[in-house]
Structures are given as structure tokens and as C-alpha cells.
PDB file of C-alpha atoms in Angstrom:
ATOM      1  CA  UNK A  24     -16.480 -22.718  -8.986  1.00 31.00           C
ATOM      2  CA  UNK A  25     -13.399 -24.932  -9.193  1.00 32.00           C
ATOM      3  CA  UNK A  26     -10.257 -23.375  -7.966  1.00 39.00           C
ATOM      4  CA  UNK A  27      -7.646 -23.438 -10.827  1.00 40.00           C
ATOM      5  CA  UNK A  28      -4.960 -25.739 -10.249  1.00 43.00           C
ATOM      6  CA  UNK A  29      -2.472 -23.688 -12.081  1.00 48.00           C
ATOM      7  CA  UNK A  30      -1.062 -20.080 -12.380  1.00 67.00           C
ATOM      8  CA  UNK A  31       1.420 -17.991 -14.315  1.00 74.00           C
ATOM      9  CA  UNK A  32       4.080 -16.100 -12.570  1.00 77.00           C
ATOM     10  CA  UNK A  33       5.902 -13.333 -14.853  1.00 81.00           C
ATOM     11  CA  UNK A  34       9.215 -12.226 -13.471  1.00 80.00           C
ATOM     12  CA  UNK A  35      10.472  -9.493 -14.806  1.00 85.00           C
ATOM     13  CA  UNK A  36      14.217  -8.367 -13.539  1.00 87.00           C
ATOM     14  CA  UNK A  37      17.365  -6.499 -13.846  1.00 86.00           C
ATOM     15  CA  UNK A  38      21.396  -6.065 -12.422  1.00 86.00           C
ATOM     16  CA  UNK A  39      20.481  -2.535 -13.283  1.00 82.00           C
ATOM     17  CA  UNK A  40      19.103  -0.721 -10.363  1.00 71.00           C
ATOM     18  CA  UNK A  41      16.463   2.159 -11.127  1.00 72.00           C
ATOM     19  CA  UNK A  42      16.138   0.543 -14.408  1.00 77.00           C
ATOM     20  CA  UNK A  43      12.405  -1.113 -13.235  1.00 79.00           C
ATOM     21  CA  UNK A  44      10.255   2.027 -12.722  1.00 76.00           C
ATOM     22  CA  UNK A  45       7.204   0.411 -10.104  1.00 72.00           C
ATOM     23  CA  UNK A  46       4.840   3.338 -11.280  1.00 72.00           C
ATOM     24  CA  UNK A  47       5.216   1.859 -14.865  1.00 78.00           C
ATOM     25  CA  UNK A  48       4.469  -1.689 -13.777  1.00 79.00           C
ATOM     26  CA  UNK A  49       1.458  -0.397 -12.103  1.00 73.00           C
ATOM     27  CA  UNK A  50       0.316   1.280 -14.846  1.00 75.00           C
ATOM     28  CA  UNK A  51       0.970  -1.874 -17.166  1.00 78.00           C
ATOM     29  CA  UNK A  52      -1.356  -4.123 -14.844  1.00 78.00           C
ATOM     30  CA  UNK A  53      -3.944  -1.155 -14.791  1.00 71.00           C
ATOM     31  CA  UNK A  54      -4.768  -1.277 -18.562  1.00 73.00           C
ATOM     32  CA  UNK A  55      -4.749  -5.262 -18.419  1.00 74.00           C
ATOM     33  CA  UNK A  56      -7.352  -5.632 -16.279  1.00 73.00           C
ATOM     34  CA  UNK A  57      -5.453  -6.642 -13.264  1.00 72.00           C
ATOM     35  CA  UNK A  58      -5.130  -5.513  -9.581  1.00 64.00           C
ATOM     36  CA  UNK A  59      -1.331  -3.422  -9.154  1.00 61.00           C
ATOM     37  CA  UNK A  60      -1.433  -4.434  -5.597  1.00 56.00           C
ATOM     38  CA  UNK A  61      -0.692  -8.068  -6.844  1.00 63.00           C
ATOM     39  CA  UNK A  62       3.236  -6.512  -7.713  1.00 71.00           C
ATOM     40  CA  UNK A  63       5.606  -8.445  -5.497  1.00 70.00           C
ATOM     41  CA  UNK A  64       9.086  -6.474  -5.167  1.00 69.00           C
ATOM     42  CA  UNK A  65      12.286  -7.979  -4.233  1.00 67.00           C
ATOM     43  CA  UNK A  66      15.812  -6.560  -4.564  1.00 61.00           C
ATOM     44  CA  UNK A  67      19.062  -8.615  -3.412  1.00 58.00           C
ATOM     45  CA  UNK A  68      22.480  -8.456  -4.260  1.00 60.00           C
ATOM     46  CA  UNK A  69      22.478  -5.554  -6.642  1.00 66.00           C
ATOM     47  CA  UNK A  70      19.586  -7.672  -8.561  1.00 76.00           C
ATOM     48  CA  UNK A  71      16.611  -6.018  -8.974  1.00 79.00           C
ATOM     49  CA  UNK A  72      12.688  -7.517  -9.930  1.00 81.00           C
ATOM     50  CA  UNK A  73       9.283  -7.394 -10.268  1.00 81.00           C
ATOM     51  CA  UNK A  74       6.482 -10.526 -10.061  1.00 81.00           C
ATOM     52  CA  UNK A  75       2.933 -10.957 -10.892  1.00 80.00           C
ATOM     53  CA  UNK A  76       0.647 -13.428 -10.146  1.00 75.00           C
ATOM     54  CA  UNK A  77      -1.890 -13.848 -12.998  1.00 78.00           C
ATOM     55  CA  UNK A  78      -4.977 -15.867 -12.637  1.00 73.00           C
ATOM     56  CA  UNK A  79      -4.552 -18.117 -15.540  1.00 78.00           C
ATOM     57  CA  UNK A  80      -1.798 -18.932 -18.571  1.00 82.00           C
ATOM     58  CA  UNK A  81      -3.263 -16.947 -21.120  1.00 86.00           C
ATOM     59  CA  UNK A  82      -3.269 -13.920 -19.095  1.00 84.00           C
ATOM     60  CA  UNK A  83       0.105 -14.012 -17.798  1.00 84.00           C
ATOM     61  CA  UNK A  84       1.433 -14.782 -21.424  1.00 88.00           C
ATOM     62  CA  UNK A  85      -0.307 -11.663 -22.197  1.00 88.00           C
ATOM     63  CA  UNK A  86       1.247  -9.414 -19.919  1.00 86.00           C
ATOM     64  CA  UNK A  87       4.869 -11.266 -20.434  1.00 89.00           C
ATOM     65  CA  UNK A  88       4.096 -10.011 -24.035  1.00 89.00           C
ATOM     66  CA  UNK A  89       3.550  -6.671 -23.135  1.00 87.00           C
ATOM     67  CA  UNK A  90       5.994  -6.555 -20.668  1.00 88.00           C
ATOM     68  CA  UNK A  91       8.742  -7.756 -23.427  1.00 89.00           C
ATOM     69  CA  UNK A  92       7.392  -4.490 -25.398  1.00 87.00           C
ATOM     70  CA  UNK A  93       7.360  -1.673 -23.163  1.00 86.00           C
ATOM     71  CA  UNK A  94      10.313  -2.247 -20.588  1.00 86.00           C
ATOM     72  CA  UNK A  95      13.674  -1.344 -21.741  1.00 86.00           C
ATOM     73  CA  UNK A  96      16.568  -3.352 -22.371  1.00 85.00           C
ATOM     74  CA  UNK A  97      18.404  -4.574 -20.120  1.00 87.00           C
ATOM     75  CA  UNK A  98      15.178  -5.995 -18.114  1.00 89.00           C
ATOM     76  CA  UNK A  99      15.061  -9.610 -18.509  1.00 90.00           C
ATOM     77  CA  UNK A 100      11.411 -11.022 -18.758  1.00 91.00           C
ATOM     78  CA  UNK A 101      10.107 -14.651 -18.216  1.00 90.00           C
ATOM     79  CA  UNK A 102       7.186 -16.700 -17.611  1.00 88.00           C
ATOM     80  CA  UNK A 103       6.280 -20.025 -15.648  1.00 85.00           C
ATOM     81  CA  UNK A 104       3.436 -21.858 -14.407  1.00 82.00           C
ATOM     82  CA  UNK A 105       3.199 -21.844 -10.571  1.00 74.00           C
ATOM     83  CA  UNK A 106       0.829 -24.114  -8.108  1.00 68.00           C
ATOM     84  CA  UNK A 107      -1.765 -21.355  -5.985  1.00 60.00           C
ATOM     85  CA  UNK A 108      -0.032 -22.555  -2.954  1.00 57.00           C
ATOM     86  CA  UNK A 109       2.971 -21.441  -4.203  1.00 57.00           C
ATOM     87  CA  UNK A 110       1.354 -18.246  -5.332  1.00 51.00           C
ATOM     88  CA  UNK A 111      -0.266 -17.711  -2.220  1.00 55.00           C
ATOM     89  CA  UNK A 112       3.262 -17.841  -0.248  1.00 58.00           C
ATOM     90  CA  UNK A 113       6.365 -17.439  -2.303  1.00 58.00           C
ATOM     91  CA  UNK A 114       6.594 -13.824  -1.829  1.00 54.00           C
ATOM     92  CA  UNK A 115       6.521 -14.032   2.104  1.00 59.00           C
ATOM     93  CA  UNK A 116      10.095 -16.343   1.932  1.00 56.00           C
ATOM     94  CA  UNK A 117      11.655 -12.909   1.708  1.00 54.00           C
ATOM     95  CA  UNK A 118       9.601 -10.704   3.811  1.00 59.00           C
ATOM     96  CA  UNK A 119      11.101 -10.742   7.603  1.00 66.00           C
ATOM     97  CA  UNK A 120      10.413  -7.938  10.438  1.00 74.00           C
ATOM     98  CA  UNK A 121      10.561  -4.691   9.084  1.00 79.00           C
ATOM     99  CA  UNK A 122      11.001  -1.351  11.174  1.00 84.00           C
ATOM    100  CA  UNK A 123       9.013   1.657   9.594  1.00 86.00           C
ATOM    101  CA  UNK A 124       9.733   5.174  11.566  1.00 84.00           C
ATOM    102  CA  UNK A 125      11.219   5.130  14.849  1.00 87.00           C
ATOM    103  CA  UNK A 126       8.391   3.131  16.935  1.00 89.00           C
ATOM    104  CA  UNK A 127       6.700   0.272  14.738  1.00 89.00           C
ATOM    105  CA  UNK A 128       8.116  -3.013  13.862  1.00 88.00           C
ATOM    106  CA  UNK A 129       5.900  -4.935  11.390  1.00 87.00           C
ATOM    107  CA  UNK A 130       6.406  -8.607  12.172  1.00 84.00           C
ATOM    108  CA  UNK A 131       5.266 -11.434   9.726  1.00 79.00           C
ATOM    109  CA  UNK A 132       2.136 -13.324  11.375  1.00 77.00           C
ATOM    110  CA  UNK A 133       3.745 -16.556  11.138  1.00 72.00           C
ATOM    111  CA  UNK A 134       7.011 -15.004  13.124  1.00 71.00           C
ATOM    112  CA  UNK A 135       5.294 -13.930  15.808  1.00 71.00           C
ATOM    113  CA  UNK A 136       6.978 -15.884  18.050  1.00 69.00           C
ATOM    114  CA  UNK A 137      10.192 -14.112  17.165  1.00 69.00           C
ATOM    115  CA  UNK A 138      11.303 -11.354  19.732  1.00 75.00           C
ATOM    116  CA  UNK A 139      10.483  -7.514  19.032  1.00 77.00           C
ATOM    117  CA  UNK A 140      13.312  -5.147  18.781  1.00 75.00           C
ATOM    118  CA  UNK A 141      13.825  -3.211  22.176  1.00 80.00           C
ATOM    119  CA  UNK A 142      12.158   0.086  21.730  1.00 82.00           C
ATOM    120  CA  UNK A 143       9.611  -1.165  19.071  1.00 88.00           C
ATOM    121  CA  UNK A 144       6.134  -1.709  19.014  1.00 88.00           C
ATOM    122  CA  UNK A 145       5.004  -4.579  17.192  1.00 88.00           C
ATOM    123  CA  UNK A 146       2.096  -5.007  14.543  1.00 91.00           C
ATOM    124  CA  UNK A 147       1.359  -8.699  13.285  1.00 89.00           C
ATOM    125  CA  UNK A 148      -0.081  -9.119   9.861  1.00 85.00           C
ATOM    126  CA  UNK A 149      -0.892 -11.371   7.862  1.00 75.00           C
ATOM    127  CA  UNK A 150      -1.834 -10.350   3.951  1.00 55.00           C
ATOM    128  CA  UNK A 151      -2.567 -11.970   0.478  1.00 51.00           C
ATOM    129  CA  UNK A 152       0.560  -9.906  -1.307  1.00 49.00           C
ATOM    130  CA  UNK A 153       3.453  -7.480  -0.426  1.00 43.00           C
ATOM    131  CA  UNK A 154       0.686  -4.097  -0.623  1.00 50.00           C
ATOM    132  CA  UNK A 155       0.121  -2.946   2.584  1.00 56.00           C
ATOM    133  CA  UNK A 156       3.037  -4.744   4.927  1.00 58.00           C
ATOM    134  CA  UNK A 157       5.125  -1.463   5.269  1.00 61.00           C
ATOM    135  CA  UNK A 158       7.386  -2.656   2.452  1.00 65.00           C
ATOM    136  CA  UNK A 159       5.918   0.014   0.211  1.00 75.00           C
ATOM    137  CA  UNK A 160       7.144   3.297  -0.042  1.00 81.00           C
ATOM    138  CA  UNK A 161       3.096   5.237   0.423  1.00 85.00           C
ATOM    139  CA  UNK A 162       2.497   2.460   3.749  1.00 88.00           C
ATOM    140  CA  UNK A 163       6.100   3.773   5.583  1.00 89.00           C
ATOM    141  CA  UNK A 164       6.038   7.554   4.788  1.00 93.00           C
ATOM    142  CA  UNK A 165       2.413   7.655   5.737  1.00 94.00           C
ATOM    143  CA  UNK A 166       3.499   6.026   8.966  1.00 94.00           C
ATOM    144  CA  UNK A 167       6.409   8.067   9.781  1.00 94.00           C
ATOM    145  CA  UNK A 168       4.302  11.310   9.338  1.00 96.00           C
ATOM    146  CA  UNK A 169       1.619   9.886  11.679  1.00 96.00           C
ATOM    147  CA  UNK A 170       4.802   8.960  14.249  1.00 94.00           C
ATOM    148  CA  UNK A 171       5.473  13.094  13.691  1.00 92.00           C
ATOM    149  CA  UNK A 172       1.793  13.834  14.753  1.00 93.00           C
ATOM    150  CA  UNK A 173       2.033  11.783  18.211  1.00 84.00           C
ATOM    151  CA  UNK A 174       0.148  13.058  20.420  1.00 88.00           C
ATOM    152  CA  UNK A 175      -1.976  15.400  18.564  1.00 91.00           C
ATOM    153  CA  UNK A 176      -4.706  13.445  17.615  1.00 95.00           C
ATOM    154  CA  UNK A 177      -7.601  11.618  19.289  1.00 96.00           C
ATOM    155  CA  UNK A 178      -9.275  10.073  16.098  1.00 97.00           C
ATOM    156  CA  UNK A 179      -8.262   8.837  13.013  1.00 97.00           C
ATOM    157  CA  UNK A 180      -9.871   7.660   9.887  1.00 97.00           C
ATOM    158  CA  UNK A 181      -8.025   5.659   7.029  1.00 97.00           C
ATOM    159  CA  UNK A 182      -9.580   5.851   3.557  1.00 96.00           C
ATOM    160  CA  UNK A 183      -8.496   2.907   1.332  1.00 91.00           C
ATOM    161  CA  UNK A 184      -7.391   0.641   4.648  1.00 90.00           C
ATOM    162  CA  UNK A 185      -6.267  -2.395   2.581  1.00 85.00           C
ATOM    163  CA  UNK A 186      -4.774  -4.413   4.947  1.00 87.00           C
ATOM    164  CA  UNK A 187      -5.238  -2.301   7.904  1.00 92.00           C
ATOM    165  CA  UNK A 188      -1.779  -1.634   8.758  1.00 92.00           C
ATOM    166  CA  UNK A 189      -2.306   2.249   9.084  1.00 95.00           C
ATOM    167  CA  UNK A 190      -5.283   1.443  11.430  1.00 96.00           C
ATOM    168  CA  UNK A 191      -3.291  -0.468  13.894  1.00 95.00           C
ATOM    169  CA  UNK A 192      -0.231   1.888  13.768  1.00 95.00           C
ATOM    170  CA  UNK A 193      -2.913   4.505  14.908  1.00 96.00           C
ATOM    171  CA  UNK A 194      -4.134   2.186  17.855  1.00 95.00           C
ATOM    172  CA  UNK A 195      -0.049   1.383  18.499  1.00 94.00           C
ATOM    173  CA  UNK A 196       0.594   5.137  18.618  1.00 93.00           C
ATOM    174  CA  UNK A 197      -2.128   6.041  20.970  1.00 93.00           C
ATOM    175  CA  UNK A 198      -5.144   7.247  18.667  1.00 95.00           C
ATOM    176  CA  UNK A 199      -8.627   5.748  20.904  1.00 93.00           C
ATOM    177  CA  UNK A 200     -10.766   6.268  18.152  1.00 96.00           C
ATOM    178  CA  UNK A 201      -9.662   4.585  14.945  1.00 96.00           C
ATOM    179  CA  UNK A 202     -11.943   4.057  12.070  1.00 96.00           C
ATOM    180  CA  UNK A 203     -11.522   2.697   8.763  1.00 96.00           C
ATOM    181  CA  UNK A 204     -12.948   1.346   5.381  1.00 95.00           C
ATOM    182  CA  UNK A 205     -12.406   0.486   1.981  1.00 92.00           C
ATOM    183  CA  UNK A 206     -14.220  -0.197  -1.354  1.00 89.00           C
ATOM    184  CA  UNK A 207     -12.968  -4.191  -1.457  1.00 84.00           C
ATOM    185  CA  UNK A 208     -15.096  -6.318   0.450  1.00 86.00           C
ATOM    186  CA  UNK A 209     -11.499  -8.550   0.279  1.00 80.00           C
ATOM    187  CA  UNK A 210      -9.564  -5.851   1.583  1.00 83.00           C
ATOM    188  CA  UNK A 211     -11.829  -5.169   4.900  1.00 90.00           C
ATOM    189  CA  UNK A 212     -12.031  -8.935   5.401  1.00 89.00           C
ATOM    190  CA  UNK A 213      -8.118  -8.998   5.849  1.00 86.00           C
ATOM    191  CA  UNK A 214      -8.032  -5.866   7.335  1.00 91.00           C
ATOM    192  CA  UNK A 215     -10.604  -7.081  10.266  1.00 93.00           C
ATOM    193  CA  UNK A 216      -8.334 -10.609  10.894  1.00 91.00           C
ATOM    194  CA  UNK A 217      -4.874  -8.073  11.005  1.00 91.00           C
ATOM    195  CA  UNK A 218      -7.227  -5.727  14.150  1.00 95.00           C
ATOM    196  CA  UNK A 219      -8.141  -9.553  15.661  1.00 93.00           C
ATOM    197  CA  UNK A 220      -4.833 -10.901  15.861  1.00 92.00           C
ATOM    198  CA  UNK A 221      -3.274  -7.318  17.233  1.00 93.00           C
ATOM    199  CA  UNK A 222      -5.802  -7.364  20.104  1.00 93.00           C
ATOM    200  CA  UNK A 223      -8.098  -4.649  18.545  1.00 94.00           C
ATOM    201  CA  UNK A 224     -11.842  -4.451  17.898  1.00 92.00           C
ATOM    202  CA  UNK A 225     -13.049  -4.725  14.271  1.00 92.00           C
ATOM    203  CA  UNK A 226     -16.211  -2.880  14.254  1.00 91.00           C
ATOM    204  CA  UNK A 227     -14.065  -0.226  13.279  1.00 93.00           C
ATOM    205  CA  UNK A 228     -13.539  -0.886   9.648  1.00 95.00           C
ATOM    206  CA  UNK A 229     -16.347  -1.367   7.327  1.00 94.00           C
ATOM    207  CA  UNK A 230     -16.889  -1.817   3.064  1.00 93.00           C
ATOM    208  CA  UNK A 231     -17.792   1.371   1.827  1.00 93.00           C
ATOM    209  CA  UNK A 232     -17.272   3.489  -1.228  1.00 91.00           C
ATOM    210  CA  UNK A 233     -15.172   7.242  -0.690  1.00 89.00           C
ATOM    211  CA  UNK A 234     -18.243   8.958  -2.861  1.00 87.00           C
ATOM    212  CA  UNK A 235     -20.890   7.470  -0.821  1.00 87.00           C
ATOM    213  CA  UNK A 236     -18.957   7.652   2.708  1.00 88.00           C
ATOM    214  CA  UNK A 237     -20.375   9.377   5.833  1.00 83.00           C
ATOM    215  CA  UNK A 238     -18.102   9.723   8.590  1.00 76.00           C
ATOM    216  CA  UNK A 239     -20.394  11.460  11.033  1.00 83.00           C
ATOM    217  CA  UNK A 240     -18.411  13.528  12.931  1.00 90.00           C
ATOM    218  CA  UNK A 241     -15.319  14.612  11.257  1.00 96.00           C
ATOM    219  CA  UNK A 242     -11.621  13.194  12.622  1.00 97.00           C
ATOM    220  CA  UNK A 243      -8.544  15.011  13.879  1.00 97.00           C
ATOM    221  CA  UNK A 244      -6.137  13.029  11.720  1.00 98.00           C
ATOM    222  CA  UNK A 245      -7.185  11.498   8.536  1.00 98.00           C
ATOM    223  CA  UNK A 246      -5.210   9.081   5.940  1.00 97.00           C
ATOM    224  CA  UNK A 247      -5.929   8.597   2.155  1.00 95.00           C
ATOM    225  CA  UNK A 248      -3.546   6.192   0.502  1.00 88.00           C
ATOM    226  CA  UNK A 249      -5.282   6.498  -2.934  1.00 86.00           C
ATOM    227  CA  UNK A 250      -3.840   6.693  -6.680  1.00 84.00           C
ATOM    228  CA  UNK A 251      -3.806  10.361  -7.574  1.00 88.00           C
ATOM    229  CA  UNK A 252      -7.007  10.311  -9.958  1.00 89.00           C
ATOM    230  CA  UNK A 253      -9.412   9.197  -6.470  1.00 90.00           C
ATOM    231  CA  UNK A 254      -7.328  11.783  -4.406  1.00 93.00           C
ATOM    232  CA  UNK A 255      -8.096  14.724  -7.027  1.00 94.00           C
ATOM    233  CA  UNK A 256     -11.822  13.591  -7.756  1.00 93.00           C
ATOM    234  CA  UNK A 257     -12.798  13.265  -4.444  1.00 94.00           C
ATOM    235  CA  UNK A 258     -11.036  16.219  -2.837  1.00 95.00           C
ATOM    236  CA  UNK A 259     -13.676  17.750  -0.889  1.00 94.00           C
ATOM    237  CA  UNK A 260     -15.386  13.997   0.181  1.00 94.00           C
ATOM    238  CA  UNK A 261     -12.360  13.686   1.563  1.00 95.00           C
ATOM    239  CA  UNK A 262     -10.956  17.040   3.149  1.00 95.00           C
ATOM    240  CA  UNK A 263     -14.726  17.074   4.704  1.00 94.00           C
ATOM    241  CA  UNK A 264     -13.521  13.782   6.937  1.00 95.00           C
ATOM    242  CA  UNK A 265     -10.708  16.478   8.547  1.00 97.00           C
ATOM    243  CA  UNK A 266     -11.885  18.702  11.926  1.00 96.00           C
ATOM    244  CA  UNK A 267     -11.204  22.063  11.012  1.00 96.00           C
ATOM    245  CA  UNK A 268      -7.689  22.226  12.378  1.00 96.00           C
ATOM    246  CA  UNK A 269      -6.783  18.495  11.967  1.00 97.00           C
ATOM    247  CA  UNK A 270      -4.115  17.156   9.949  1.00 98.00           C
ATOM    248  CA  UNK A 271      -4.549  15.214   6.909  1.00 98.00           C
ATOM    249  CA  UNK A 272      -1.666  12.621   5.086  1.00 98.00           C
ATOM    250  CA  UNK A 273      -2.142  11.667   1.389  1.00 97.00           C
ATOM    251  CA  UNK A 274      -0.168   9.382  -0.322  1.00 93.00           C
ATOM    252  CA  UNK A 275      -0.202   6.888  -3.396  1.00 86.00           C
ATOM    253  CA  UNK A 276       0.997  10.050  -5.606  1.00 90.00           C
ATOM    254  CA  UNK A 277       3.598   8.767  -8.117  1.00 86.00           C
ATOM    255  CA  UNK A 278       7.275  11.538  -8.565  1.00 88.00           C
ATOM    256  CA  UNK A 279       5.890  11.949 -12.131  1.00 86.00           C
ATOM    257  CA  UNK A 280       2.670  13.363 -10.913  1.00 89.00           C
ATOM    258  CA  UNK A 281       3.651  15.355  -8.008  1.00 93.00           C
ATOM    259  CA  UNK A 282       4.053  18.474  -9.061  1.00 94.00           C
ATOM    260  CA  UNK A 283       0.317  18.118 -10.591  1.00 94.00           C
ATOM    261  CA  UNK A 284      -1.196  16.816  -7.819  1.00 95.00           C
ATOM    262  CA  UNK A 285       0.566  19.488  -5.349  1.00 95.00           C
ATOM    263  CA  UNK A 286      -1.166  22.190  -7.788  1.00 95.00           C
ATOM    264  CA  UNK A 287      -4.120  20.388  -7.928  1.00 95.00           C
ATOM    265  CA  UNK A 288      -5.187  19.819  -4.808  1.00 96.00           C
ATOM    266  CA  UNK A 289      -3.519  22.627  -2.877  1.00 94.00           C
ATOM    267  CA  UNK A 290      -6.136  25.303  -1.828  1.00 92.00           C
ATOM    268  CA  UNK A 291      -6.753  28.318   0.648  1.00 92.00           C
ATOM    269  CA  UNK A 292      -8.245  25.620   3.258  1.00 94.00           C
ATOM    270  CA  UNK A 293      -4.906  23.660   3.480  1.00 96.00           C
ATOM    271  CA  UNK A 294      -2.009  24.431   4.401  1.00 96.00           C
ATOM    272  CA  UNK A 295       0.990  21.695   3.305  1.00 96.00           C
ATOM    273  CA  UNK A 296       3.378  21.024   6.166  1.00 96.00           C
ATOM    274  CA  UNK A 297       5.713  18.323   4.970  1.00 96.00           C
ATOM    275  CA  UNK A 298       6.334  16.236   1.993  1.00 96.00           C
ATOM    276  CA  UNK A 299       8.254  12.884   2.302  1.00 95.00           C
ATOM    277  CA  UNK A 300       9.623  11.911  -1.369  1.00 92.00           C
ATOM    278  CA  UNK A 301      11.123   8.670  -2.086  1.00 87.00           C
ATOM    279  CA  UNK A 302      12.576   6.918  -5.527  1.00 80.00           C
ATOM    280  CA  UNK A 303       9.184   6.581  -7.040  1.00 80.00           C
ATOM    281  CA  UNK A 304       6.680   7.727  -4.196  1.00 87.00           C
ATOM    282  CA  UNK A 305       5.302  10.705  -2.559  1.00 93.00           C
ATOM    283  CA  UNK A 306       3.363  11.471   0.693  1.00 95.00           C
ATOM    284  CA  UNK A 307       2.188  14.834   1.707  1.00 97.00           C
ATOM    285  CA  UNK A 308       1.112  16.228   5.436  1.00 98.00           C
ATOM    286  CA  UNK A 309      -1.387  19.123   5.056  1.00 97.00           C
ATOM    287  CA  UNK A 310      -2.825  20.746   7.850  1.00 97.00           C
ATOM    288  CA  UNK A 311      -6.761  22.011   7.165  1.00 97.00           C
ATOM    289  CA  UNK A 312      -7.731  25.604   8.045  1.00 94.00           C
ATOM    290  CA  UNK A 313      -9.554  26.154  11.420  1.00 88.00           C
TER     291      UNK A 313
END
């Protein structure tokens, strides 16, 4: 197949901040057809906006449209044609070392020769969009409540592992056995260079579906960055990863849904310890029953 020597870029921004709601992008991209992880965020000077990378004109101009009808005023939308090596790399001019919790400092791959913050351990990555670098609001909290948990835990298992931040963080924080997998053959591909270029083994983290998973022996500390329809469906797939005892950390739950998902998937084998809420994000500790 021919790669295509042209893409659209839709930009969608504001001086308004608040005014773009991330959950309702998401959800925009969902019913298109199109991945949400390929939302690139940037905010500067009181200016706010949102970009997507669509595959080809037609379905960019189709989004812009929809875009144009849904957002409110205020939000100015556009549309251009881009080169994929611009698409590939624009959004990392913006992205420079970024300190999540007290510990980690996630350093852009191709600033790895720039020094690491005194008191900070480093992770190097190097991804295909802005999902999974520790920008997002699910990647920090769920890496400030494993910081919380130091110590604890011997294993860990990450379900969804994208681009296999949370797995190194684990490694960085101490965790020997670390384990890992995710539905996107993609995903695991990136996730396995990230573990190669921070010194760790990749044998770890394999393609694999949450319904169809066997972990074996269950972990002590166990990670599910999912959207909150996977996290409610799969429940007890995923509760059945956690020792008896061990803590589990959920995130990907929109502020809309919370309360919901709090009902939802609360139950007399868990008992909720902490809940980190942000401006459109929540993550949730929860401790399983012994």
C-alpha cells in the first residue's frame, strides 16, 4: 500500500479556558470512526486547543464539519493539509521533560541527552501522539497513586499499557515483576521499544485481549487505564488480576461519569481508598478484600 502523501490537521481552539471539554472531543472522534488517542493538547498563553490528525482530506473535512456543529461559540475551528512527517512530529515541538508525582521525570527520547532533575528518576519515551507521555491527566494520577503505594508491592500488571509508561514507572519505583499487555498490536510494539531504550526486558508485555486474558497468578498491584464502558464490563476479569489484599488503580473515568462508575463498580470485595479528580479526569485507588 502506498503511504499517502497528504493529511488533514483540524485545529480546533479557544482564548476561553474550560471552554474545550477533552471528554467531548473524545467522544466526537469515537462516533467518527477514529482513534481519541490521536487528540494532541496544547495550552499557551491563556490560548487553549485541540488537534487531530486525520488520515485523509475527506475525513478531516468531515470532522471540521462536525466539529463547527457541536462545539460552542467562541471555539474557533479550521482545517489544513499537513505532510505525514509533519504529522508524525509537530506535536512533540511542545512536549519537553515533564515531572509527574514526586519521583519520575518523563524525558522526550530525542532529549535524552539533556540532564535529569536532581531527585528524579528518568523514563525515556518515545510515542506516535501525546496519549500515554504523562501529559494526560489518567497517565499522572495513576502514577502518583502508584508513587503512594511504594513499597508495597512486588508485582504489577498494567491492562491497556499503550505506550508502556506505567510499566516502566513500576520498574523505576522498585516493582521486580512487571507485566503488561494491550489489545493493539501497535500499542505493544511501542510499548516494547519505550522497556528497550529504559534498560528493561520486553518479554513482559504481550497483545492480548482483557476478556480473553490469563494472568496466572494474580498481582499485588494492578492498573487499568480503560474508558469506563471496558472498566464496568469487565469488572470481575479484571478485579480477578488483584491478590486478595492487593491494591488496584483505575482510571480513564471521565467527571461526568464518576459518580456512575463509583456506584457501579463499588462492591463488598473493594474497598476505595483514594480518588484523585482533575478538570476532566478521574482515577480511583481501591484496595481488594483479603
Amino acid at each position: 500500500m502506498m503511504k499517502a502523501s497528504v493529511v488533514f490537521q483540524v485545529i480546533c481552539e479557544t482564548d476561553s479556558p474550560g471552554l474545550l471539554n477533552e471528554g467531548v472531543f473524545r467522544l466526537l472522534l469515537a462516533t467518527q470512526g477514529l482513534d481519541p488517542c490521536s487528540l494532541v493538547k496544547a495550552e499557551e498563553k491563556g490560548r487553549e486547543a485541540f488537534s487531530v490528525y486525520c488520515p485523509d482530506r475527506k475525513t478531516g473535512q468531515d470532522l471540521e464539519r462536525e466539529f463547527r456543529h457541536f462545539l460552542p461559540r467562541g471555539v474557533r475551528v479550521r482545517g489544513r493539509s499537513v505532510r505525514p512527517r509533519e504529522w508524525e512530529t509537530k506535536w512533540k515541538e511542545g512536549w519537553r521533560p515533564l515531572r509527574v508525582g514526586k519521583r519520575i521525570v518523563v524525558i522526550p527520547l530525542w532529549q535524552k541527552d539533556r540532564r535529569c532533575p536532581s531527585g528524579r528518576v528518568p523514563i525515556y519515551l518515545d510515542t506516535v501522539n501525546a496519549f500515554g507521555t504523562g501529559q494526560h491527566e489518567t497517565t499522572r494520577f495513576t502514577i502518583e497513586l502508584m508513587e503512594g503505594l511504594s513499597g508495597e508491592a512486588a508485582s504489577f500488571l498494567d491492562i491497556g499499557t499503550g505506550s508502556g509508561i506505567l510499566m516502566i514507572a513500576a520498574s523505576r519505583l522498585g516493582i521486580r515483576k512487571v507485566r503488561g499487555f494491550d489489545v493493539d498490536r501497535s500499542a505493544v510494539s511501542v510499548a516494547k521499544e519505550n522497556l528497550r531504550t529504559n534498560g528493561l526486558a520486553v518479554n513482559g508485555v504481550r497483545v492480548a485481549d482483557i476478556g480473553r486474558y490469563s494472568s496466572g497468578e494474580p498481582f499485588d498491584l494492578v492498573a487499568a487505564n480503560l474508558v469506563t464502558p471496558d472498566l464496568l464490563e469487565h469488572r470481575e476479569k479484571i478485579l480477578g488480576c488483584v491478590k486478595p489484599g492487593g491494591s488496584l488503580i483505575v482510571s480513564g473515568i471521565s467527571r461526568q461519569k464518576a459518580g456512575y462508575f463509583l456506584r457501579m463498580f463499588s462492591g463488598r470485595d473493594l474497598v476505595r481508598q483514594k480518588v484523585l479528580r482533575g478538570k476532566e479526569w478521574i482515577a480511583v485507588l481501591w484496595r481488594r478484600k483479603a
